[in-house]
Amino acid sequence: MSAAISLGGGAAPAVHSRICAAATAASCLAHLWLVTGSQHGIWLNLLMLAMVAVCLPCAVHIWRHGRAGALRRVMASALAMTGVHAVLLLGAGQQGHISHAAAPAPGAATSGAGAMLAIIAVEVATAMLAATLLARLRSAAGGVHAD
């Protein structure tokens, strides 16, 4: 079970915590929206649902208590999703993520790659928010190693 890290050290850690939780929740909602559209294969839909199942409770814990375990899970999940999106980006040229039978228009591949790079940037930013919040809360707690 994760120990709570006190957010009572001032408004700044609480704001940082809320931003991290909001970014995580927004990512979860975006993935749920993608699943409901069913534009991806079954394995990608299941992977997105698994990510939501892991991250949404963590977002609640981060919002309320700043739990170290939740921050670690969000970091790990965001980095894993960065890897998945990178694989999808690299495989898109070989029909990896583009699942349409017809060949895409010349500009479609470029815009799809740009969108995938934006998603990767958001995932890296989410991981960085969680990592910096964890480091900040640990230093505020006097270097206590809370799990």
Tab-separated table of N, CA, C and O in Angstrom, residues 4-67:
chain	number	residue	atom	x	y	z
A	4	ALA	N	0.930	8.108	1.925
A	4	ALA	CA	0.604	9.444	1.431
A	4	ALA	C	1.741	10.386	1.760
A	4	ALA	O	2.357	10.292	2.806
A	5	ILE	N	2.020	11.264	0.830
A	5	ILE	CA	3.017	12.305	1.041
A	5	ILE	C	2.245	13.583	1.298
A	5	ILE	O	1.369	13.949	0.521
A	6	SER	N	2.554	14.261	2.367
A	6	SER	CA	1.811	15.449	2.741
A	6	SER	C	1.948	16.539	1.695
A	6	SER	O	3.033	16.851	1.235
A	7	LEU	N	0.820	17.119	1.324
A	7	LEU	CA	0.817	18.254	0.406
A	7	LEU	C	0.699	19.560	1.178
A	7	LEU	O	0.471	20.602	0.597
A	8	GLY	N	0.873	19.488	2.489
A	8	GLY	CA	0.704	20.661	3.310
A	8	GLY	C	1.870	21.639	3.266
A	8	GLY	O	1.861	22.632	3.944
A	9	GLY	N	2.903	21.383	2.476
A	9	GLY	CA	4.077	22.232	2.421
A	9	GLY	C	3.860	23.535	1.690
A	9	GLY	O	4.784	24.292	1.490
A	10	GLY	N	2.670	23.820	1.264
A	10	GLY	CA	2.388	25.061	0.570
A	10	GLY	C	1.473	24.815	-0.609
A	10	GLY	O	1.120	23.696	-0.933
A	11	ALA	N	1.096	25.913	-1.264
A	11	ALA	CA	0.171	25.819	-2.383
A	11	ALA	C	0.840	25.239	-3.612
A	11	ALA	O	0.200	24.562	-4.407
A	12	ALA	N	2.134	25.469	-3.791
A	12	ALA	CA	2.813	25.028	-5.012
A	12	ALA	C	2.768	23.511	-5.198
A	12	ALA	O	2.428	23.047	-6.284
A	13	PRO	N	3.097	22.680	-4.172
A	13	PRO	CA	2.978	21.231	-4.390
A	13	PRO	C	1.544	20.795	-4.677
A	13	PRO	O	1.327	19.879	-5.462
A	14	ALA	N	0.569	21.444	-4.043
A	14	ALA	CA	-0.826	21.084	-4.291
A	14	ALA	C	-1.225	21.411	-5.726
A	14	ALA	O	-1.916	20.629	-6.378
A	15	VAL	N	-0.779	22.545	-6.237
A	15	VAL	CA	-1.065	22.912	-7.629
A	15	VAL	C	-0.378	21.940	-8.576
A	15	VAL	O	-0.974	21.475	-9.550
A	16	HIS	N	0.868	21.611	-8.301
A	16	HIS	CA	1.620	20.653	-9.110
A	16	HIS	C	0.895	19.311	-9.123
A	16	HIS	O	0.757	18.665	-10.167
A	17	SER	N	0.408	18.878	-7.968
A	17	SER	CA	-0.324	17.629	-7.849
A	17	SER	C	-1.599	17.658	-8.690
A	17	SER	O	-1.915	16.694	-9.398
A	18	ARG	N	-2.318	18.757	-8.636
A	18	ARG	CA	-3.571	18.880	-9.384
A	18	ARG	C	-3.317	18.899	-10.894
A	18	ARG	O	-4.075	18.321	-11.666
A	19	ILE	N	-2.236	19.562	-11.315
A	19	ILE	CA	-1.895	19.592	-12.743
A	19	ILE	C	-1.545	18.182	-13.219
A	19	ILE	O	-1.991	17.745	-14.280
A	20	CYS	N	-0.764	17.470	-12.441
A	20	CYS	CA	-0.384	16.094	-12.779
A	20	CYS	C	-1.621	15.199	-12.851
A	20	CYS	O	-1.780	14.418	-13.803
A	21	ALA	N	-2.508	15.312	-11.878
A	21	ALA	CA	-3.731	14.504	-11.865
A	21	ALA	C	-4.636	14.858	-13.043
A	21	ALA	O	-5.219	13.975	-13.680
A	22	ALA	N	-4.744	16.137	-13.363
A	22	ALA	CA	-5.585	16.572	-14.486
A	22	ALA	C	-5.024	16.067	-15.817
A	22	ALA	O	-5.786	15.625	-16.686
A	23	ALA	N	-3.715	16.119	-15.981
A	23	ALA	CA	-3.102	15.611	-17.219
A	23	ALA	C	-3.342	14.111	-17.353
A	23	ALA	O	-3.652	13.617	-18.448
A	24	THR	N	-3.234	13.394	-16.252
A	24	THR	CA	-3.466	11.947	-16.264
A	24	THR	C	-4.923	11.631	-16.582
A	24	THR	O	-5.217	10.767	-17.418
A	25	ALA	N	-5.844	12.346	-15.956
A	25	ALA	CA	-7.272	12.122	-16.208
A	25	ALA	C	-7.645	12.483	-17.646
A	25	ALA	O	-8.434	11.769	-18.277
A	26	ALA	N	-7.076	13.553	-18.167
A	26	ALA	CA	-7.358	13.950	-19.553
A	26	ALA	C	-6.883	12.872	-20.524
A	26	ALA	O	-7.568	12.556	-21.503
A	27	SER	N	-5.724	12.303	-20.257
A	27	SER	CA	-5.218	11.218	-21.096
A	27	SER	C	-6.151	10.014	-21.028
A	27	SER	O	-6.436	9.377	-22.057
A	28	CYS	N	-6.638	9.706	-19.845
A	28	CYS	CA	-7.572	8.584	-19.685
A	28	CYS	C	-8.855	8.827	-20.486
A	28	CYS	O	-9.339	7.931	-21.188
A	29	LEU	N	-9.393	10.024	-20.395
A	29	LEU	CA	-10.615	10.348	-21.127
A	29	LEU	C	-10.390	10.290	-22.635
A	29	LEU	O	-11.250	9.799	-23.382
A	30	ALA	N	-9.243	10.758	-23.096
A	30	ALA	CA	-8.931	10.703	-24.524
A	30	ALA	C	-8.853	9.249	-25.000
A	30	ALA	O	-9.366	8.911	-26.081
A	31	HIS	N	-8.248	8.382	-24.185
A	31	HIS	CA	-8.147	6.977	-24.563
A	31	HIS	C	-9.520	6.297	-24.549
A	31	HIS	O	-9.810	5.464	-25.414
A	32	LEU	N	-10.367	6.638	-23.588
A	32	LEU	CA	-11.725	6.085	-23.574
A	32	LEU	C	-12.500	6.529	-24.809
A	32	LEU	O	-13.243	5.742	-25.411
A	33	TRP	N	-12.337	7.786	-25.207
A	33	TRP	CA	-12.992	8.305	-26.400
A	33	TRP	C	-12.529	7.531	-27.633
A	33	TRP	O	-13.336	7.182	-28.500
A	34	LEU	N	-11.227	7.243	-27.715
A	34	LEU	CA	-10.702	6.480	-28.846
A	34	LEU	C	-11.260	5.056	-28.863
A	34	LEU	O	-11.558	4.516	-29.933
A	35	VAL	N	-11.400	4.446	-27.694
A	35	VAL	CA	-11.938	3.085	-27.620
A	35	VAL	C	-13.391	3.078	-28.090
A	35	VAL	O	-13.807	2.165	-28.820
A	36	THR	N	-14.171	4.068	-27.694
A	36	THR	CA	-15.580	4.090	-28.093
A	36	THR	C	-15.736	4.283	-29.598
A	36	THR	O	-16.730	3.851	-30.165
A	37	GLY	N	-14.760	4.908	-30.231
A	37	GLY	CA	-14.801	5.074	-31.681
A	37	GLY	C	-14.453	3.802	-32.425
A	37	GLY	O	-14.755	3.668	-33.611
A	38	SER	N	-13.830	2.842	-31.765
A	38	SER	CA	-13.440	1.552	-32.331
A	38	SER	C	-12.742	1.673	-33.684
A	38	SER	O	-13.003	0.919	-34.601
A	39	GLN	N	-11.857	2.646	-33.800
A	39	GLN	CA	-11.112	2.814	-35.045
A	39	GLN	C	-9.795	2.051	-35.008
A	39	GLN	O	-9.058	2.048	-35.976
A	40	HIS	N	-9.504	1.416	-33.901
A	40	HIS	CA	-8.259	0.681	-33.743
A	40	HIS	C	-8.575	-0.797	-33.625
A	40	HIS	O	-9.721	-1.180	-33.396
A	41	GLY	N	-7.587	-1.609	-33.731
A	41	GLY	CA	-7.773	-3.047	-33.587
A	41	GLY	C	-8.142	-3.412	-32.165
A	41	GLY	O	-8.009	-2.605	-31.235
A	42	ILE	N	-8.596	-4.633	-31.983
A	42	ILE	CA	-9.035	-5.085	-30.665
A	42	ILE	C	-7.905	-5.039	-29.652
A	42	ILE	O	-8.108	-4.649	-28.504
A	43	TRP	N	-6.680	-5.399	-30.051
A	43	TRP	CA	-5.579	-5.407	-29.088
A	43	TRP	C	-5.223	-3.996	-28.646
A	43	TRP	O	-4.890	-3.780	-27.497
A	44	LEU	N	-5.340	-3.014	-29.540
A	44	LEU	CA	-5.082	-1.631	-29.120
A	44	LEU	C	-6.187	-1.118	-28.206
A	44	LEU	O	-5.926	-0.400	-27.240
A	45	ASN	N	-7.438	-1.490	-28.501
A	45	ASN	CA	-8.540	-1.088	-27.620
A	45	ASN	C	-8.368	-1.686	-26.227
A	45	ASN	O	-8.587	-1.002	-25.222
A	46	LEU	N	-7.975	-2.952	-26.158
A	46	LEU	CA	-7.754	-3.591	-24.851
A	46	LEU	C	-6.581	-2.954	-24.119
A	46	LEU	O	-6.634	-2.754	-22.898
A	47	LEU	N	-5.539	-2.608	-24.843
A	47	LEU	CA	-4.389	-1.942	-24.235
A	47	LEU	C	-4.779	-0.569	-23.684
A	47	LEU	O	-4.380	-0.196	-22.581
A	48	MET	N	-5.601	0.152	-24.439
A	48	MET	CA	-6.050	1.466	-23.965
A	48	MET	C	-6.940	1.333	-22.733
A	48	MET	O	-6.821	2.126	-21.792
A	49	LEU	N	-7.805	0.345	-22.712
A	49	LEU	CA	-8.649	0.124	-21.532
A	49	LEU	C	-7.816	-0.259	-20.314
A	49	LEU	O	-8.101	0.186	-19.195
A	50	ALA	N	-6.779	-1.059	-20.527
A	50	ALA	CA	-5.888	-1.427	-19.417
A	50	ALA	C	-5.167	-0.188	-18.887
A	50	ALA	O	-5.031	-0.025	-17.665
A	51	MET	N	-4.736	0.679	-19.782
A	51	MET	CA	-4.064	1.910	-19.355
A	51	MET	C	-5.016	2.768	-18.524
A	51	MET	O	-4.633	3.293	-17.482
A	52	VAL	N	-6.239	2.880	-18.958
A	52	VAL	CA	-7.226	3.666	-18.204
A	52	VAL	C	-7.474	3.038	-16.841
A	52	VAL	O	-7.553	3.745	-15.823
A	53	ALA	N	-7.572	1.711	-16.792
A	53	ALA	CA	-7.813	1.014	-15.522
A	53	ALA	C	-6.685	1.241	-14.525
A	53	ALA	O	-6.917	1.302	-13.318
A	54	VAL	N	-5.473	1.393	-15.010
A	54	VAL	CA	-4.332	1.650	-14.133
A	54	VAL	C	-4.254	3.129	-13.761
A	54	VAL	O	-4.030	3.480	-12.601
A	55	CYS	N	-4.441	4.002	-14.738
A	55	CYS	CA	-4.152	5.427	-14.533
A	55	CYS	C	-5.269	6.230	-13.866
A	55	CYS	O	-4.985	7.179	-13.136
A	56	LEU	N	-6.514	5.901	-14.134
A	56	LEU	CA	-7.598	6.715	-13.571
A	56	LEU	C	-7.636	6.680	-12.041
A	56	LEU	O	-7.723	7.736	-11.406
A	57	PRO	N	-7.528	5.500	-11.408
A	57	PRO	CA	-7.470	5.509	-9.934
A	57	PRO	C	-6.244	6.271	-9.413
A	57	PRO	O	-6.315	6.934	-8.382
A	58	CYS	N	-5.138	6.181	-10.148
A	58	CYS	CA	-3.935	6.911	-9.742
A	58	CYS	C	-4.159	8.417	-9.814
A	58	CYS	O	-3.689	9.159	-8.948
A	59	ALA	N	-4.869	8.861	-10.836
A	59	ALA	CA	-5.162	10.292	-10.958
A	59	ALA	C	-5.960	10.773	-9.742
A	59	ALA	O	-5.693	11.856	-9.196
A	60	VAL	N	-6.905	9.957	-9.285
A	60	VAL	CA	-7.697	10.311	-8.098
A	60	VAL	C	-6.798	10.380	-6.865
A	60	VAL	O	-6.872	11.331	-6.081
A	61	HIS	N	-5.919	9.386	-6.709
A	61	HIS	CA	-5.011	9.378	-5.559
A	61	HIS	C	-4.056	10.577	-5.600
A	61	HIS	O	-3.765	11.170	-4.566
A	62	ILE	N	-3.558	10.902	-6.770
A	62	ILE	CA	-2.648	12.049	-6.885
A	62	ILE	C	-3.401	13.338	-6.570
A	62	ILE	O	-2.877	14.218	-5.891
A	63	TRP	N	-4.613	13.463	-7.036
A	63	TRP	CA	-5.408	14.673	-6.790
A	63	TRP	C	-5.667	14.848	-5.289
A	63	TRP	O	-5.522	15.941	-4.753
A	64	ARG	N	-6.027	13.761	-4.617
A	64	ARG	CA	-6.404	13.843	-3.206
A	64	ARG	C	-5.216	13.854	-2.247
A	64	ARG	O	-5.190	14.633	-1.304
A	65	HIS	N	-4.263	12.937	-2.455
A	65	HIS	CA	-3.262	12.700	-1.425
A	65	HIS	C	-1.817	12.787	-1.890
A	65	HIS	O	-0.927	12.736	-1.055
A	66	GLY	N	-1.544	12.795	-3.167
A	66	GLY	CA	-0.168	12.791	-3.646
A	66	GLY	C	0.556	11.512	-3.269
A	66	GLY	O	1.623	11.541	-2.678
A	67	ARG	N	-0.017	10.373	-3.577
A	67	ARG	CA	0.569	9.085	-3.221
A	67	ARG	C	1.763	8.756	-4.110
A	67	ARG	O	1.687	8.836	-5.324
